[in-house]
mmCIF file of C-alpha atoms in Angstrom:
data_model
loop_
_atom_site.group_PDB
_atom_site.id
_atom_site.type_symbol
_atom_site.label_atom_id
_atom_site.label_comp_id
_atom_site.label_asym_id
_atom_site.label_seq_id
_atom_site.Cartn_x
_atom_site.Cartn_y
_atom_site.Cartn_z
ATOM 1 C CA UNK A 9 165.303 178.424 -3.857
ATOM 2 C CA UNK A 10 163.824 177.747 -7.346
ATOM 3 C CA UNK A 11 161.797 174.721 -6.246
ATOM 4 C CA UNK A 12 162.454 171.262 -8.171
ATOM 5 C CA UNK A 13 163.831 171.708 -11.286
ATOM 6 C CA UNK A 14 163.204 169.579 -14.943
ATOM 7 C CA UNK A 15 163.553 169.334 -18.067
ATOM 8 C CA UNK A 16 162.627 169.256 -20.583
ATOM 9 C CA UNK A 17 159.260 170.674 -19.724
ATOM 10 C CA UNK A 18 157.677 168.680 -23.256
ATOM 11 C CA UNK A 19 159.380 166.028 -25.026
ATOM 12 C CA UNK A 20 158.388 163.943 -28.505
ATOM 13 C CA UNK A 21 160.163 161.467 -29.467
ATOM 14 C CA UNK A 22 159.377 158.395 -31.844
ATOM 15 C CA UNK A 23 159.112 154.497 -30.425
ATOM 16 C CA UNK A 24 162.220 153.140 -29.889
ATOM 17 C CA UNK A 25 164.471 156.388 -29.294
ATOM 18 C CA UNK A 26 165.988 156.601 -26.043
ATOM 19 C CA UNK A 27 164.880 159.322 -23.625
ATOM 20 C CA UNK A 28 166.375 160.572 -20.710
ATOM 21 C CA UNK A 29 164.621 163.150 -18.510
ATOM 22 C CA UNK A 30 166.127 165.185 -15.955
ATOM 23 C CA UNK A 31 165.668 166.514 -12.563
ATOM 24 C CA UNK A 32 167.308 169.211 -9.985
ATOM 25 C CA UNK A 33 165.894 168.653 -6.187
ATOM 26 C CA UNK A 34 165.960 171.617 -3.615
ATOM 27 C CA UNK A 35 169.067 172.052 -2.230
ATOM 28 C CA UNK A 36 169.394 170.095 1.183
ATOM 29 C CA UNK A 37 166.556 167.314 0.418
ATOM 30 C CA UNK A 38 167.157 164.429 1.411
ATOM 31 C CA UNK A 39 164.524 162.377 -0.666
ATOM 32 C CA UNK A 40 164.232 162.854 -4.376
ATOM 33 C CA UNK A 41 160.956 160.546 -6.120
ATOM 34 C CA UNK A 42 160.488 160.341 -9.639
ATOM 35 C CA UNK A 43 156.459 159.782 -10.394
ATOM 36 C CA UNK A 44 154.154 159.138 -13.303
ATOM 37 C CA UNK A 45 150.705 160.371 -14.073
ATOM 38 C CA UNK A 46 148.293 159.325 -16.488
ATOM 39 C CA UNK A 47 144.587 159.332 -16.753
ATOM 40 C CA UNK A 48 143.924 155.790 -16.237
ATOM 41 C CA UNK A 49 146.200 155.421 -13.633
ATOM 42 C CA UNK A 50 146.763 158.651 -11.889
ATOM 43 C CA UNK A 51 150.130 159.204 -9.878
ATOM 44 C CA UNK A 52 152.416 156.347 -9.243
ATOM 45 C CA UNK A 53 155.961 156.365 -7.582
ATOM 46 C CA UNK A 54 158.244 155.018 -10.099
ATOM 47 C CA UNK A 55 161.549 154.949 -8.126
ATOM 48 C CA UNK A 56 162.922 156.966 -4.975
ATOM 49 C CA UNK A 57 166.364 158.036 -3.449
ATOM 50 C CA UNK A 58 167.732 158.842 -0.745
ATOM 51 C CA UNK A 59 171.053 160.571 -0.470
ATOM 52 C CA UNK A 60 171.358 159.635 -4.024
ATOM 53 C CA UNK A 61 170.975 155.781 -3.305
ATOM 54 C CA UNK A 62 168.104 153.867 -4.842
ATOM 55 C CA UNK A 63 165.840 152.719 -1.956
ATOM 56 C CA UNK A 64 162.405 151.732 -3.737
ATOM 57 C CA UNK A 65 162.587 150.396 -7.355
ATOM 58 C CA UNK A 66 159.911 148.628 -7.354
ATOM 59 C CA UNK A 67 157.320 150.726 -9.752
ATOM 60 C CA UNK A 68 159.675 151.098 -12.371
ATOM 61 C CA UNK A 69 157.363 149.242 -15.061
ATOM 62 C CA UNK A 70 159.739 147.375 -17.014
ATOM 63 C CA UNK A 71 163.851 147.140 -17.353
ATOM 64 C CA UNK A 72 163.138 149.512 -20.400
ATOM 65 C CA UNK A 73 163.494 152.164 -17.282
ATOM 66 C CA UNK A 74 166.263 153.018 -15.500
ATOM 67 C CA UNK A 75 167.169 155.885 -12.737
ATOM 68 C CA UNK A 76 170.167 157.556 -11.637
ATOM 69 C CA UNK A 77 171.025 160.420 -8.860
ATOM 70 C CA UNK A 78 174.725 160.591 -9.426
ATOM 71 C CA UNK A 79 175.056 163.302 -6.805
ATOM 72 C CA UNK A 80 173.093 165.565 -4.620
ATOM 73 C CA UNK A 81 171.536 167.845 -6.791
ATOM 74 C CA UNK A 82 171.121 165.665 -10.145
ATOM 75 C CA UNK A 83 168.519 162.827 -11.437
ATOM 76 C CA UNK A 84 167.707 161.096 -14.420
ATOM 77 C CA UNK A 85 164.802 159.064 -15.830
ATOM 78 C CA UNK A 86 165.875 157.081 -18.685
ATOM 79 C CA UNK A 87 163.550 155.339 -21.029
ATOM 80 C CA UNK A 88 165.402 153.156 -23.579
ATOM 81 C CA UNK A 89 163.635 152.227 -25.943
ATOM 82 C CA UNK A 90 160.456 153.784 -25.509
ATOM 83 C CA UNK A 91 157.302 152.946 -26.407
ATOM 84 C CA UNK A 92 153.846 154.360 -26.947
ATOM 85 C CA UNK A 93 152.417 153.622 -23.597
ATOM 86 C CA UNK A 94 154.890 155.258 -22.158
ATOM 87 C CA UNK A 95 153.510 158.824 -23.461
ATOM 88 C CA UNK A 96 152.456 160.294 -19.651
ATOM 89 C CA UNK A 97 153.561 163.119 -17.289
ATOM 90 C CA UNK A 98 157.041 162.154 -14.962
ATOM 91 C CA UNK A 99 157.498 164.394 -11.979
ATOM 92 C CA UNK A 100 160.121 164.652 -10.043
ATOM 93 C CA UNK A 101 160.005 165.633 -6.251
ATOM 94 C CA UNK A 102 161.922 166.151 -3.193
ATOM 95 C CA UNK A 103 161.629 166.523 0.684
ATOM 96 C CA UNK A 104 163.810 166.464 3.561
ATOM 97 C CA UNK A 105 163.571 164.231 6.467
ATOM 98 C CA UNK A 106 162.743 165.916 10.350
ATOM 99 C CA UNK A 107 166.134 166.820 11.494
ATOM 100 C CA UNK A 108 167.576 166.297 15.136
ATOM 101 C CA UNK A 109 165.597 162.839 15.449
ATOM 102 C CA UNK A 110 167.710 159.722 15.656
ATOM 103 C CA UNK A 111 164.748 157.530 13.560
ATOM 104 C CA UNK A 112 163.825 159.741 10.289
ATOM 105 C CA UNK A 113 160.574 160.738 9.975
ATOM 106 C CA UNK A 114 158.623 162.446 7.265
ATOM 107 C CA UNK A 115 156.579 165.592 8.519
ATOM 108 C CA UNK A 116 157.916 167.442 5.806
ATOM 109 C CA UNK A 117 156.223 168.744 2.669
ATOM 110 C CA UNK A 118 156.662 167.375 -0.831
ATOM 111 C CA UNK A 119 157.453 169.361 -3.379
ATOM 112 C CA UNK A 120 157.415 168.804 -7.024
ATOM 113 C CA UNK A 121 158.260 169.830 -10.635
ATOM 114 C CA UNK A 122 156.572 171.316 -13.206
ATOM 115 C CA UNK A 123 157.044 168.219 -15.025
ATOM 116 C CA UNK A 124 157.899 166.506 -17.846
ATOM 117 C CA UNK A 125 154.807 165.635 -20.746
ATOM 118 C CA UNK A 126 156.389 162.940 -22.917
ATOM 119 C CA UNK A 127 154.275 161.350 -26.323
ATOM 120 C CA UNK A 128 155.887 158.806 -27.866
ATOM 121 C CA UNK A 129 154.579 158.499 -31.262
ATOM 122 C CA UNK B 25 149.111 148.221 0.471
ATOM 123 C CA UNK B 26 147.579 151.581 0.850
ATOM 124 C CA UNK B 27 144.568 152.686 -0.920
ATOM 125 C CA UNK B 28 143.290 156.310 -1.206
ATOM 126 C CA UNK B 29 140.218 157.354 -2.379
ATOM 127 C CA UNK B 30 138.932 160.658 -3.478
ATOM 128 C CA UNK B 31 135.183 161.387 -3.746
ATOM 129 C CA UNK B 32 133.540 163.166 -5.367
ATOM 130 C CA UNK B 33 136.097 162.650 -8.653
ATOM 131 C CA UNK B 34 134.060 166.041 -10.116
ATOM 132 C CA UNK B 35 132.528 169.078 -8.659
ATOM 133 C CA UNK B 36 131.101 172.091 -9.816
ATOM 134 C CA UNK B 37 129.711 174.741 -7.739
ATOM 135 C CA UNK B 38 128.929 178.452 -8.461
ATOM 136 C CA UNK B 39 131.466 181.475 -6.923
ATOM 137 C CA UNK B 40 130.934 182.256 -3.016
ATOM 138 C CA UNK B 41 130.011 178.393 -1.769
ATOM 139 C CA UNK B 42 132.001 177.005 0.751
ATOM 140 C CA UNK B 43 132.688 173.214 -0.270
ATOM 141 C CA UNK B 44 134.184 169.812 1.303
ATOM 142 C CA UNK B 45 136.307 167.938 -0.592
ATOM 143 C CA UNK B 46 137.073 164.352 0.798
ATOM 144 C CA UNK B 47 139.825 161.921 1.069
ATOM 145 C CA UNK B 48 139.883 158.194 3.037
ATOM 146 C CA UNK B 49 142.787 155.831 3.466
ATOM 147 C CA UNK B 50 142.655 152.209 3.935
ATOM 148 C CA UNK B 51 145.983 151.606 6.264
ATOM 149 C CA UNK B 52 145.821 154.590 8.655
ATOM 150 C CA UNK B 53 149.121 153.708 9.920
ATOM 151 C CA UNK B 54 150.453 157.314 8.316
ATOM 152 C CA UNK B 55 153.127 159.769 9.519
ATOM 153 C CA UNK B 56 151.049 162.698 7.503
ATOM 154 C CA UNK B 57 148.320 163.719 4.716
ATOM 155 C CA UNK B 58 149.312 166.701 2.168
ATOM 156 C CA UNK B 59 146.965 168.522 0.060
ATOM 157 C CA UNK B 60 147.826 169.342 -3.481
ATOM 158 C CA UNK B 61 146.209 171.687 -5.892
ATOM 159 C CA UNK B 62 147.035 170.839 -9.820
ATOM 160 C CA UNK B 63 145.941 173.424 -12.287
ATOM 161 C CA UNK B 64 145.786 172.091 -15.945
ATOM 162 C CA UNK B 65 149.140 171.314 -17.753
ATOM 163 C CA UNK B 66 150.916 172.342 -14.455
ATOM 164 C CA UNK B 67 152.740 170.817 -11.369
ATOM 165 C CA UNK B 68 151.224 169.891 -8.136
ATOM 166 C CA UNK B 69 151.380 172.814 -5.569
ATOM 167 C CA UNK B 70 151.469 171.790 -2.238
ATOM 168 C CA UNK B 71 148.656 173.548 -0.305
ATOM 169 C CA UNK B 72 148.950 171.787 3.292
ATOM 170 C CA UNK B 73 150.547 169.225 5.158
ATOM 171 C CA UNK B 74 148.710 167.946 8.608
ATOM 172 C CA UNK B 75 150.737 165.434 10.753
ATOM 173 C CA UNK B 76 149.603 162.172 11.983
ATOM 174 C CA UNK B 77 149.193 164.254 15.534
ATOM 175 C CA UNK B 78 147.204 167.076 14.160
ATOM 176 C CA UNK B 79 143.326 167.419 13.700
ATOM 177 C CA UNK B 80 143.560 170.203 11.601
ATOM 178 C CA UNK B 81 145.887 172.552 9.597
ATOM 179 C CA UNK B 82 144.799 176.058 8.109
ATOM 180 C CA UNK B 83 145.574 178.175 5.485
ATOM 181 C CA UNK B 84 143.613 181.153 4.187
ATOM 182 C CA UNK B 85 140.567 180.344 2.935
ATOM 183 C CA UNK B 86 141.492 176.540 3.108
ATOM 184 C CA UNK B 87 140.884 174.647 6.435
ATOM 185 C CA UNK B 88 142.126 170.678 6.386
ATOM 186 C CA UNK B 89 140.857 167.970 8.955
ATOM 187 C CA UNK B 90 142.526 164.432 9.819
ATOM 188 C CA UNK B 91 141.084 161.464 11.255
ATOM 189 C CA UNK B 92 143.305 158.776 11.160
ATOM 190 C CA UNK B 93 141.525 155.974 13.067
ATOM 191 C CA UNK B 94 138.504 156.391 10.801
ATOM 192 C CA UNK B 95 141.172 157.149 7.571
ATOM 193 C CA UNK B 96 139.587 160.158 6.606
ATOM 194 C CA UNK B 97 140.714 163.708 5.416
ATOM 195 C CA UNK B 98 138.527 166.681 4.351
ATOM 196 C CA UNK B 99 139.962 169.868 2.857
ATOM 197 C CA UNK B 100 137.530 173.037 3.349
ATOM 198 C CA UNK B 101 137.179 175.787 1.141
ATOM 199 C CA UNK B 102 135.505 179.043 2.083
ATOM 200 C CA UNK B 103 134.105 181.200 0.074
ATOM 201 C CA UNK B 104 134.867 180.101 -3.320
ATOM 202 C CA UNK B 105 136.353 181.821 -5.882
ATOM 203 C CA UNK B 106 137.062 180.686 -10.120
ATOM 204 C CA UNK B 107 140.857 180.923 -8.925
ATOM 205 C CA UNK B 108 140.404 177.878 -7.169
ATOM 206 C CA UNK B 109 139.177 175.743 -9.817
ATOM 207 C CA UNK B 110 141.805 173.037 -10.109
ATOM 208 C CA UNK B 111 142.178 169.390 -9.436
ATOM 209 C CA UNK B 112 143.000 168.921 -5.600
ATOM 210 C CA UNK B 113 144.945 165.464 -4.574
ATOM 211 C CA UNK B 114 145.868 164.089 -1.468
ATOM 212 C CA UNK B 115 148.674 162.154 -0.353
ATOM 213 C CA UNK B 116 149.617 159.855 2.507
ATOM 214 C CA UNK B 117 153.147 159.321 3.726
ATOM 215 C CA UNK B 118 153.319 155.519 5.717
ATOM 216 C CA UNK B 119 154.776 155.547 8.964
ATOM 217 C CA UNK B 120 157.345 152.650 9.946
ATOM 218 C CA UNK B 121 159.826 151.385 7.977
ATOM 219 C CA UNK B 122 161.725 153.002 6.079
ATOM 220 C CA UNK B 123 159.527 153.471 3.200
ATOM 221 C CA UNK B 124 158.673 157.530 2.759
ATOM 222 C CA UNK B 125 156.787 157.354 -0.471
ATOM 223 C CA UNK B 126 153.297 159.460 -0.895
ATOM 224 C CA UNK B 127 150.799 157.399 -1.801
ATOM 225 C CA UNK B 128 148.161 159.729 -3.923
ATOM 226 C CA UNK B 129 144.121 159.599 -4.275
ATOM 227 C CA UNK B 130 143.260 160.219 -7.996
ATOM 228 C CA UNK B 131 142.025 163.565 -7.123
ATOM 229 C CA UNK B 132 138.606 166.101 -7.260
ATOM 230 C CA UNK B 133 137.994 168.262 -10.184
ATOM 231 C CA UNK B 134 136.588 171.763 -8.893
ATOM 232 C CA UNK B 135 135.210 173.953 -11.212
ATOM 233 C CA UNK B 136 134.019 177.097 -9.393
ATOM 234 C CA UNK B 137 131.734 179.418 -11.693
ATOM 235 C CA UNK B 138 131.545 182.842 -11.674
#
């Protein structure tokens, strides 16, 4: 497998353009997480799926921010309109859940993009 | 709400040393720690993954410990080489519930000279 896909790898855009980034999980995850990273702040967990349903929202920082997974293999980060403090690093990642248990668990590795560096000038 | 801490935030430390980086967790209630290595502009690479039942995982030169009732992690490194030089996070996965998010440290810079 490729690992996790995205794209673009760098994207400038200008305050108050919409941007939409994009990620492709490993086939067979389960779990796909979209995170940011900044200096100041280091990684945070913007938004999570599983099976392509949104299960924790609740570090998107503002309605400005909105996710999708409309199937399996296929997630989107969309920033509209975007501002200058939104310039950071979004990775995407993925990871299965233990199979043959009845409660999931999560022994399983993360793995992540490349990622995306966004400025928004 | 879980809190991980990374110490020492920067380290530098000439080729051949063996070093200890360190990791603690405040809620120790955790299904797993992973290790990742991040090298400049780049993704995070996961390095090892030790589960909530494990002491220790290994891999190559890297050996990494768990003790969750104290909330601690330490990731070895033998024999250090200027490859390795990188930022190294960890990560905690919360056990119960339903809520599999990793909850990151804010990672060690290693510079290994040569």
């Amino acid at each position: 497998d490729a690992g996790v896909i995205q794209s673009p790898r760098h994207e400038v855009t200008e305050m108050g353009q919409e941007v939409t980034l994009r990620c492709k999980p490993i086939s067979g995850h389960d779990y796909l997480f979209w995170y940011r990273q900044t200096m100041m702040r280091g990684l945070e967990l913007l938004i999570y799926f599983n099976n392509n349903v949104p299960i924790d929202d609740s570090g998107m920082p503002e309605d400005r921010f909105s996710a999708k997974m409309p199937n399996a293999s296929f997630s989107t980060l969309k920033i509209q309109p975007s501002e200058p403090r939104d310039s950071a690093v979004y990775f995407c990642a993925s990871r299965r859940r233990d199979r043959g248990l009845i409660l999931p668990k999560m022994n399983t590795e993360a793995f992540f993009g490349q990622g995306t560096r966004l400025t928004v000038v | 709400k879980q809190e991980v801490t990374q110490i020492p935030a920067a380290l530098s430390v000439p080729e051949g040393e063996n070093l200890v980086l360190n990791c603690s967790f405040t809620d120790s209630a955790i299904y797993n720690l992973q290790w990742f290595r991040q090298d400049p502009g780049k993704g995070l690479t996961s390095l090892l993954l030790i589960q909530s039942s494990q002491r220790e995982q290994t891999s190559g030169r890297l050996n990494a410990s768990l003790d969750k009732s104290s909330g601690r992690s330490t990731l070895y490194i033998a024999a250090s080489q200027p490859g390795d030089s990188a930022t190294y996070l960890c990560a905690v996965t919360r056990s119960g519930g339903s809520n599999y998010k990793l909850t990151f440290g804010k990672g060690t810079l290693l510079t290994v000279n040569p």
